[in-house]
Structures are given as C-alpha cells and as structure tokens.
C-alpha cells in the first residue's frame, strides 16, 4: 500500500516537473523571440515600461486609448514607436504615408492578434483571414458590389429608412441618443442585404437575434482591452464565455437555416430557368448570400461553413461600422448649422418639388456635398480608429460603395424630415476605441420636424 502511495506521489511529482519545465521552456522561447525582435527594432523609441508587463499601465480604459497614444507620441516626439504588452511587441504608426504602405502592400496581409477574438463568431472570412485565403475571398467578393447589384439595395434603404423616420418622429423636441436608432436601422438593412431576410430590429429591439448581436459586440470590445478576458486560457472562467457561446450558437443556427433555405430556392429557380436572366445573372434582387451560393473558388462551390463565414463577416462589418459613422455625422451636422444648411440646399436641388419622394440610385450619385460631409465625419471620428497587421518576414518601406450609398440615403432622409440641433447644454462625447469607435455616453442630439 505504501509502495503504491509512493509511486502515485512520484508520478504526480514527475507530472508537475514536466508541466513546469514545459512552461519555463515556452517562456524562454517567447522571451528569446521578444528580445530578438526588440534588438532588430532598437532604432525605434519606446516609453519606459515594466519588466515582463511592458507598457500595459500606460492605458486606463477604452475611453482613453486614443488620447494615451497621442500623449506617448508627444512625449517621444515620434510618429513611429514601440509599445510592448507583456512579451508582445507592437510598432505603433501614426504616419499616414507608412500607414498607407502597411495597408496596401501585398507583403503584410496577416491580421493582428486582436482579430482572433472575432474567430468564434465570424471565423476566418474576408475580415479576419490571412494571405492566400484572403486573396481568394477578395477576388470572389468584389463582384458582389457591382453598381448594378448595389442599385437593388436602394429599395431596402428606402423601406427601412421610412421605419426609422416614423420612430424618430415620436421623439422630436427632446434630447435623444441618435446612435441607438441608427444602429437598429443599420441592422435591418444589413440583414436584408446579406441574407435577404427581415429581422425587424427597429420594431422588435428585444428579439433574441438583436440581443445576441449586442452581447457579442459588447464582449468583443471588453476582450480587446482586458488582459484577463483577452486571455484564451482565462476567458472560460468568466460568465461571458458561456453567454458568448450560446449567442454564437444561435446566430450560426439562424445563418445556416437561411443558407439552406436560399440554396433550395435557388436550385428550384434554376431548374425552372425563370429566376435569373439578365446581364449579371439576376432578375430579382440578389442578396449577398445568393451571390456566394452561385460562386466558386478554384472551380469548387463554397462550402456551407465558407458561406456562413462571409455572411456573418458582412453582418459584422456592415452593421456596427456604418451606424457609428452615421451617428457621428448627424452629431456633427447638429453642431455645425452652416454645414447642415448647405447639405439641405443640396437636398432641395436633388429632389426639386417632391422633397419626400423615394430616393433613387441617381439621386445618391448627385449628392456630392453629402459625400464630403460623410468623409469629413469619418476623418474626425473614424469608425475603425486602429488597424493591426502582423508580419513574419522583413519588409522594406519606401467594399465601401455599399456603405457610402447607405449613409447618403439615410442622412438624406433624416435631413429632409428633421432639423438637427445640439442638446442644451451641449452634449460632450466620451469617445471610446472599441471594436469600432463609439461614444460611451451616447450620441445625443435634438430633432425638430422640418417645415418646407
């Protein structure tokens, strides 16, 4: 009996030694790579940091990330510098020429580590995929935004926009968080565009689908700035881990269900030879999903999982980023009455005597000043304030149309129906760098019905 006990203790001791040795070896390897990288980048400056922890304590929370980075840049006097988080080395770039190089070169296509938080939900679609897979998906998806396909989505902007206007008419003459209304509108539009389905988010804000989307975006933002929640090893210790798991399971089941249903309808239509017959293969409006179902890569159709990845990616990219941009644009228009006046004058020119008629693709093409307003809002409040790329080799230095159409259509409809005014006292944004740029205290403005 004693011998068995001794053997058990010995086995346990050996196991502990093996585990500790493995951890030490892994840490030493990580330290060696970290030290080697720093040696290669010694020409770049960095603020004073803590051993092993690096510059973690330079940052407080998501609302101060951007100002903290600006503070460090001013302190170092450099547009290019190093920030270490644990044993991870990051080159921070605030030079637009170098940023353009990083984001356009074919040598740096691998995404930064923060993108891994999205994998559970959207997999490795166009947003999160690396190298060869990204190139194939890019070639596949670009035709989906042909102008003759985009024209079909104007009806979706229009119909969902009418619901938005009716909602806003119930809250005129008082301070409101415009971002809340715009976000639900954008979710309705993107579900129609991506999957050809109606989720009715504006009229059913408490639906399971809407709640799941909100939960994932919230936890994603928290994981990006939390050392503990950001750890793959420690995250399962938090209740959010199980909430996210359930939300992802439900969202995937919805997407898969729609994929199977649309595939069956497409097959039936093709057998009848009656559904798709024009210059780009469609008679009725094609959702993004339909285009994926009819596409091939290397001669093979996309798998069910491949299609789900791209649909969910389109849902994520086309919902939160666009609503962020529209919210900030409306906030800026409320604060700058002279700019709002010019934008309204352009609406008069475009719509002439029928100011409330349905918008057309040609109308949107004429809104040059509105496009300038949107681009200036994006310059001041970029929807995605930071990009990350990872390179494993030495490098030498020296989809957008859909979103723009949606934003122009929405801002046009809002401006034709309401005067935008700042709150009293004027609302001061507390901007946070999360999954997308957001104001943690809302984007509050005041609406007054416009009299023509």
XYZ file of C-alpha atoms in Angstrom:
452
model
C 0.000 0.000 0.000
C 2.796 2.368 0.941
C 4.632 1.476 -2.269
C 1.550 2.359 -4.357
C 1.247 5.666 -2.492
C 4.922 6.457 -3.108
C 4.550 5.602 -6.807
C 1.497 7.863 -7.016
C 3.390 10.727 -5.378
C 6.356 10.131 -7.667
C 4.117 10.172 -10.764
C 2.471 13.384 -9.586
C 5.872 14.955 -8.917
C 7.114 13.958 -12.371
C 3.949 15.398 -13.966
C 4.389 18.703 -12.099
C 8.064 18.847 -13.103
C 7.172 18.172 -16.760
C 4.485 20.885 -16.728
C 6.747 23.440 -15.034
C 9.638 22.575 -17.357
C 7.365 22.986 -20.395
C 6.178 26.368 -19.118
C 9.757 27.523 -18.482
C 10.871 26.363 -21.945
C 7.874 28.087 -23.577
C 8.549 31.279 -21.607
C 12.250 31.198 -22.514
C 11.390 30.719 -26.184
C 8.908 33.590 -26.025
C 11.484 35.778 -24.243
C 14.130 34.938 -26.851
C 11.813 35.938 -29.720
C 10.772 39.079 -27.838
C 14.400 40.086 -27.150
C 15.441 39.361 -30.741
C 12.603 41.474 -32.099
C 13.476 44.384 -29.798
C 17.118 44.149 -30.872
C 16.106 44.397 -34.526
C 13.872 47.375 -33.717
C 16.312 49.207 -31.459
C 16.262 52.142 -33.875
C 12.681 52.821 -32.724
C 11.990 54.642 -29.466
C 9.647 53.456 -26.712
C 8.434 54.828 -23.367
C 9.744 53.349 -20.130
C 7.950 50.122 -19.285
C 7.731 47.404 -16.652
C 9.673 44.111 -16.877
C 7.502 41.375 -18.448
C 4.428 43.661 -18.365
C 5.711 46.259 -20.805
C 3.507 49.323 -21.260
C 0.191 47.923 -20.014
C -0.102 50.604 -17.314
C 0.158 53.410 -19.868
C -3.524 52.841 -20.625
C -6.595 53.135 -18.406
C -9.607 52.003 -20.440
C -11.169 52.184 -23.916
C -12.144 55.853 -23.477
C -8.512 56.946 -23.065
C -6.683 54.695 -25.557
C -6.536 57.292 -28.326
C -5.545 60.177 -26.040
C -2.964 57.962 -24.307
C -1.389 57.057 -27.656
C -1.301 60.749 -28.595
C 0.305 61.541 -25.238
C 3.041 58.943 -25.820
C 3.643 60.235 -29.335
C 4.054 63.776 -27.996
C 6.309 62.520 -25.193
C 8.606 60.656 -27.620
C 8.330 63.158 -30.449
C 7.944 60.308 -32.959
C 5.224 59.141 -35.365
C 6.606 55.606 -35.252
C 7.354 53.968 -31.900
C 7.181 50.717 -29.924
C 4.633 49.604 -27.335
C 5.043 46.256 -25.575
C 2.143 44.405 -23.972
C 3.588 41.530 -21.985
C 6.030 39.828 -24.351
C 4.241 41.098 -27.452
C 5.957 43.852 -29.434
C 3.851 46.340 -31.388
C 5.022 49.071 -33.732
C 2.608 51.985 -33.430
C 2.357 54.019 -36.618
C 0.827 57.499 -36.755
C 2.360 58.466 -40.097
C -0.117 58.380 -42.985
C 2.485 57.502 -45.646
C 3.719 54.488 -43.691
C 0.143 53.512 -42.789
C -0.789 53.536 -46.466
C 2.194 51.295 -47.209
C 1.256 48.782 -44.485
C -2.390 48.608 -45.547
C -1.712 48.306 -49.292
C 1.422 46.158 -49.572
C 0.926 42.520 -50.576
C 3.730 41.517 -48.176
C 1.763 42.220 -44.978
C -1.626 40.515 -45.226
C -1.766 38.707 -41.883
C -4.114 40.303 -39.362
C -3.135 41.431 -35.872
C -3.751 39.318 -32.769
C -6.862 41.292 -31.725
C -8.751 39.879 -34.723
C -8.673 36.433 -33.103
C -11.483 37.491 -30.764
C -13.773 37.511 -33.819
C -12.961 33.963 -34.917
C -15.576 32.296 -32.709
C -18.335 34.323 -34.383
C -17.267 35.085 -37.961
C -14.496 32.531 -38.451
C -11.821 33.432 -40.986
C -13.786 35.347 -43.585
C -12.553 38.331 -45.577
C -12.022 40.500 -42.482
C -10.008 38.019 -40.419
C -8.339 35.705 -42.960
C -4.645 35.840 -43.849
C -2.559 35.632 -47.035
C -3.743 33.203 -49.751
C -7.244 32.724 -48.326
C -7.759 36.489 -48.105
C -6.713 36.940 -51.756
C -9.142 34.263 -52.961
C -12.040 35.656 -50.925
C -11.263 39.190 -52.089
C -11.439 38.151 -55.755
C -14.672 36.313 -55.033
C -16.466 39.091 -53.162
C -15.509 42.190 -55.198
C -18.096 41.455 -57.973
C -20.817 41.390 -55.310
C -20.575 45.184 -55.197
C -21.064 45.791 -58.920
C -23.087 49.023 -59.275
C -25.986 47.212 -60.971
C -26.317 44.978 -57.897
C -25.966 47.888 -55.480
C -28.877 49.660 -57.194
C -31.204 46.926 -55.961
C -30.432 47.724 -52.329
C -31.729 51.298 -52.613
C -35.215 49.895 -52.023
C -34.013 48.360 -48.745
C -32.506 51.693 -47.647
C -35.787 53.380 -48.549
C -38.189 50.981 -46.840
C -36.153 50.621 -43.655
C -35.498 54.368 -43.729
C -39.246 55.029 -43.607
C -39.475 52.982 -40.414
C -36.556 54.985 -38.981
C -38.258 58.311 -39.755
C -41.503 57.187 -38.107
C -39.560 56.154 -34.999
C -37.733 59.494 -34.883
C -40.978 61.464 -35.265
C -42.082 60.118 -31.885
C -39.049 61.637 -30.115
C -38.817 65.146 -31.591
C -38.307 68.270 -29.473
C -36.213 66.416 -26.880
C -32.673 65.129 -26.435
C -32.129 61.615 -27.815
C -29.253 59.206 -28.415
C -29.429 59.053 -32.220
C -26.927 56.190 -32.347
C -29.426 53.774 -30.783
C -31.967 54.358 -33.571
C -29.387 54.328 -36.357
C -27.886 51.041 -35.119
C -31.218 49.189 -35.284
C -31.898 50.648 -38.734
C -28.463 49.524 -39.968
C -29.098 46.013 -38.623
C -32.364 45.801 -40.577
C -30.618 46.954 -43.762
C -27.640 44.629 -43.470
C -29.785 41.552 -42.716
C -31.808 42.249 -45.848
C -28.676 42.902 -47.925
C -26.641 39.992 -46.557
C -29.267 37.272 -46.234
C -32.439 38.575 -47.842
C -34.325 38.243 -44.556
C -36.196 40.654 -42.302
C -35.242 40.736 -38.612
C -37.441 43.768 -37.844
C -34.874 45.116 -35.361
C -36.395 48.622 -35.311
C -39.774 47.308 -34.181
C -38.515 44.414 -32.064
C -35.407 45.644 -30.269
C -35.726 42.875 -27.691
C -35.613 39.968 -30.154
C -33.119 37.171 -29.475
C -31.173 37.964 -32.651
C -30.730 41.641 -31.731
C -29.783 40.762 -28.139
C -27.164 38.265 -29.335
C -25.580 40.804 -31.696
C -25.416 43.405 -28.902
C -23.887 40.892 -26.475
C -21.151 39.803 -28.895
C -20.172 43.385 -29.745
C -20.053 44.299 -26.045
C -17.896 41.313 -25.017
C -15.665 41.697 -28.076
C -14.879 45.268 -27.050
C -14.177 44.205 -23.466
C -11.825 41.386 -24.506
C -9.823 43.732 -26.724
C -8.830 45.902 -23.739
C -8.853 43.409 -20.845
C -5.737 41.374 -20.064
C -7.786 38.746 -18.203
C -10.751 38.469 -20.569
C -8.403 38.687 -23.537
C -6.580 35.546 -22.418
C -7.741 32.387 -24.202
C -6.771 30.429 -21.084
C -8.611 32.635 -18.562
C -11.701 33.705 -20.528
C -13.612 30.439 -19.752
C -13.508 31.469 -16.080
C -15.860 34.397 -16.833
C -19.673 34.048 -17.200
C -19.413 35.935 -20.509
C -17.644 32.910 -22.019
C -20.821 30.841 -21.779
C -23.073 33.745 -22.799
C -20.958 34.257 -25.929
C -21.011 30.534 -26.687
C -24.825 30.491 -26.591
C -25.141 33.698 -28.633
C -22.770 32.417 -31.330
C -24.610 29.083 -31.466
C -27.926 30.875 -32.022
C -26.583 33.315 -34.636
C -24.886 30.497 -36.547
C -28.079 28.435 -36.491
C -30.000 31.381 -37.989
C -27.393 31.893 -40.715
C -27.217 28.175 -41.554
C -31.006 27.978 -41.710
C -31.157 30.900 -44.143
C -28.301 29.427 -46.235
C -30.111 26.089 -46.596
C -33.411 27.773 -47.424
C -31.907 30.116 -50.028
C -29.888 27.298 -51.617
C -33.059 25.261 -52.068
C -34.901 28.227 -53.624
C -32.003 28.957 -55.989
C -31.907 25.324 -57.098
C -35.654 25.346 -57.748
C -35.377 28.603 -59.706
C -32.502 27.303 -61.831
C -34.459 24.147 -62.639
C -37.330 26.319 -63.900
C -34.911 28.615 -65.830
C -37.036 31.600 -64.878
C -35.455 33.464 -61.982
C -32.082 34.750 -63.201
C -31.760 36.034 -66.732
C -30.076 39.458 -67.062
C -26.505 40.621 -67.755
C -25.201 39.672 -64.315
C -27.419 36.665 -63.731
C -30.302 38.091 -61.791
C -33.855 39.202 -62.309
C -34.974 39.676 -58.756
C -32.851 41.332 -56.091
C -29.912 39.138 -55.113
C -28.765 39.182 -51.517
C -25.066 38.868 -50.773
C -25.812 35.274 -49.769
C -27.228 34.468 -53.221
C -24.029 35.659 -54.871
C -21.944 33.460 -52.565
C -24.157 30.459 -53.292
C -23.540 30.880 -57.022
C -19.782 31.495 -56.681
C -16.847 29.111 -56.954
C -13.213 29.133 -55.810
C -10.755 27.092 -57.894
C -13.741 25.587 -59.691
C -15.392 24.381 -56.484
C -18.513 25.868 -54.852
C -18.091 27.394 -51.412
C -18.835 25.083 -48.508
C -21.663 25.759 -46.063
C -19.111 26.948 -43.477
C -17.331 29.194 -46.011
C -20.600 30.906 -46.888
C -21.563 31.301 -43.230
C -18.199 32.967 -42.508
C -18.646 35.563 -45.243
C -22.298 36.290 -44.442
C -21.515 36.764 -40.739
C -18.479 38.896 -41.660
C -20.657 41.104 -43.857
C -23.158 41.361 -40.991
C -20.459 42.476 -38.551
C -18.615 44.862 -40.874
C -21.704 46.405 -42.430
C -23.698 46.983 -39.271
C -21.604 48.441 -36.450
C -19.131 50.461 -38.527
C -21.805 52.108 -40.671
C -24.037 53.016 -37.726
C -21.019 54.532 -35.946
C -20.248 56.723 -38.972
C -23.863 57.854 -39.431
C -24.290 58.664 -35.743
C -21.199 60.873 -35.635
C -22.141 62.533 -38.953
C -25.573 63.516 -37.603
C -23.980 64.761 -34.373
C -21.583 66.985 -36.344
C -24.380 68.295 -38.566
C -26.342 69.250 -35.438
C -23.328 71.189 -34.131
C -22.499 72.924 -37.425
C -25.652 74.610 -38.669
C -23.869 76.224 -41.643
C -22.834 72.811 -42.972
C -26.322 71.422 -42.322
C -27.810 74.330 -44.285
C -25.608 73.554 -47.313
C -26.499 69.857 -47.090
C -30.222 70.719 -47.012
C -29.803 73.041 -50.025
C -28.312 70.131 -51.940
C -31.358 68.018 -50.998
C -33.626 70.732 -52.450
C -31.674 70.670 -55.710
C -31.787 66.879 -55.967
C -35.462 66.369 -55.050
C -36.864 69.634 -56.517
C -40.599 69.981 -55.819
C -41.114 66.442 -54.490
C -38.935 66.543 -51.369
C -40.372 63.367 -49.784
C -40.354 61.093 -52.839
C -38.499 57.794 -52.796
C -34.763 58.084 -53.302
C -33.066 56.648 -56.389
C -29.545 55.499 -57.198
C -29.136 58.538 -59.455
C -30.188 60.852 -56.586
C -27.407 59.444 -54.415
C -24.862 59.936 -57.186
C -25.742 63.649 -57.263
C -25.136 64.160 -53.519
C -21.534 65.335 -53.786
C -21.674 67.650 -50.769
C -23.286 64.936 -48.629
C -20.409 62.629 -49.517
C -17.961 65.326 -48.392
C -19.846 65.612 -45.082
C -19.613 61.852 -44.515
C -15.910 61.734 -45.380
C -15.141 64.643 -43.054
C -17.094 62.914 -40.258
C -15.030 59.773 -40.882
C -11.837 61.819 -40.726
C -12.800 63.277 -37.349
C -14.413 60.114 -35.958
C -13.088 57.106 -37.933
C -15.345 54.078 -37.421
C -12.288 51.855 -37.029
C -9.656 54.057 -35.340
C -6.902 51.420 -35.356
C -5.783 48.676 -37.743
C -3.391 45.860 -36.896
C -1.212 43.758 -39.187
C 1.285 41.024 -38.319
C 4.403 40.329 -40.352
C 6.588 37.248 -40.130
C 9.097 38.457 -42.723
C 11.299 41.522 -43.174
C 9.723 44.221 -45.328
C 11.275 47.277 -46.917
C 9.496 50.619 -46.806
C 9.516 53.275 -49.319
C -16.184 47.495 -50.230
C -17.008 50.795 -49.278
C -19.515 51.660 -52.045
C -22.401 49.872 -50.287
C -21.698 51.695 -47.013
C -21.454 55.103 -48.720
C -24.770 54.589 -50.520
C -26.462 53.525 -47.275
C -25.083 56.508 -45.344
C -26.013 59.049 -48.034
C -29.511 57.600 -48.299
C -30.043 57.657 -44.524
C -28.645 61.140 -43.913
C -30.661 62.440 -46.860
C -33.898 61.028 -45.458
C -33.193 62.351 -41.951
C -32.284 65.854 -43.202
C -35.383 66.052 -45.400
C -37.579 65.279 -42.398
C -35.811 66.944 -39.468
C -33.739 69.911 -38.410
C -30.808 68.728 -36.315
C -29.842 70.714 -33.229
C -27.326 70.213 -30.422
C -28.674 69.404 -26.975
C -28.917 72.079 -24.302
C -26.496 72.011 -22.572
C -24.436 70.743 -25.480
C -23.657 67.023 -25.270
C -19.941 66.235 -24.968
C -18.933 62.895 -26.448
C -16.832 60.441 -24.430
C -15.213 58.601 -27.318
C -14.031 55.017 -26.781
C -11.848 52.941 -29.067
C -13.632 49.579 -29.033
C -14.444 47.179 -31.883
C -15.480 50.369 -33.642
C -15.284 53.970 -32.452
C -18.176 54.726 -30.092
C -19.348 57.312 -27.618
C -19.866 55.643 -24.240
C -22.373 58.308 -23.190
C -24.386 58.210 -26.415
C -24.539 60.479 -29.467
C -27.186 62.899 -28.247
C -28.863 65.490 -30.459
C -32.289 67.151 -30.685
C -34.665 66.745 -33.654
C -37.278 69.232 -34.870
C -39.612 68.343 -37.750
C -38.513 70.286 -40.830
C -41.086 72.611 -42.428
C -40.722 73.086 -46.172
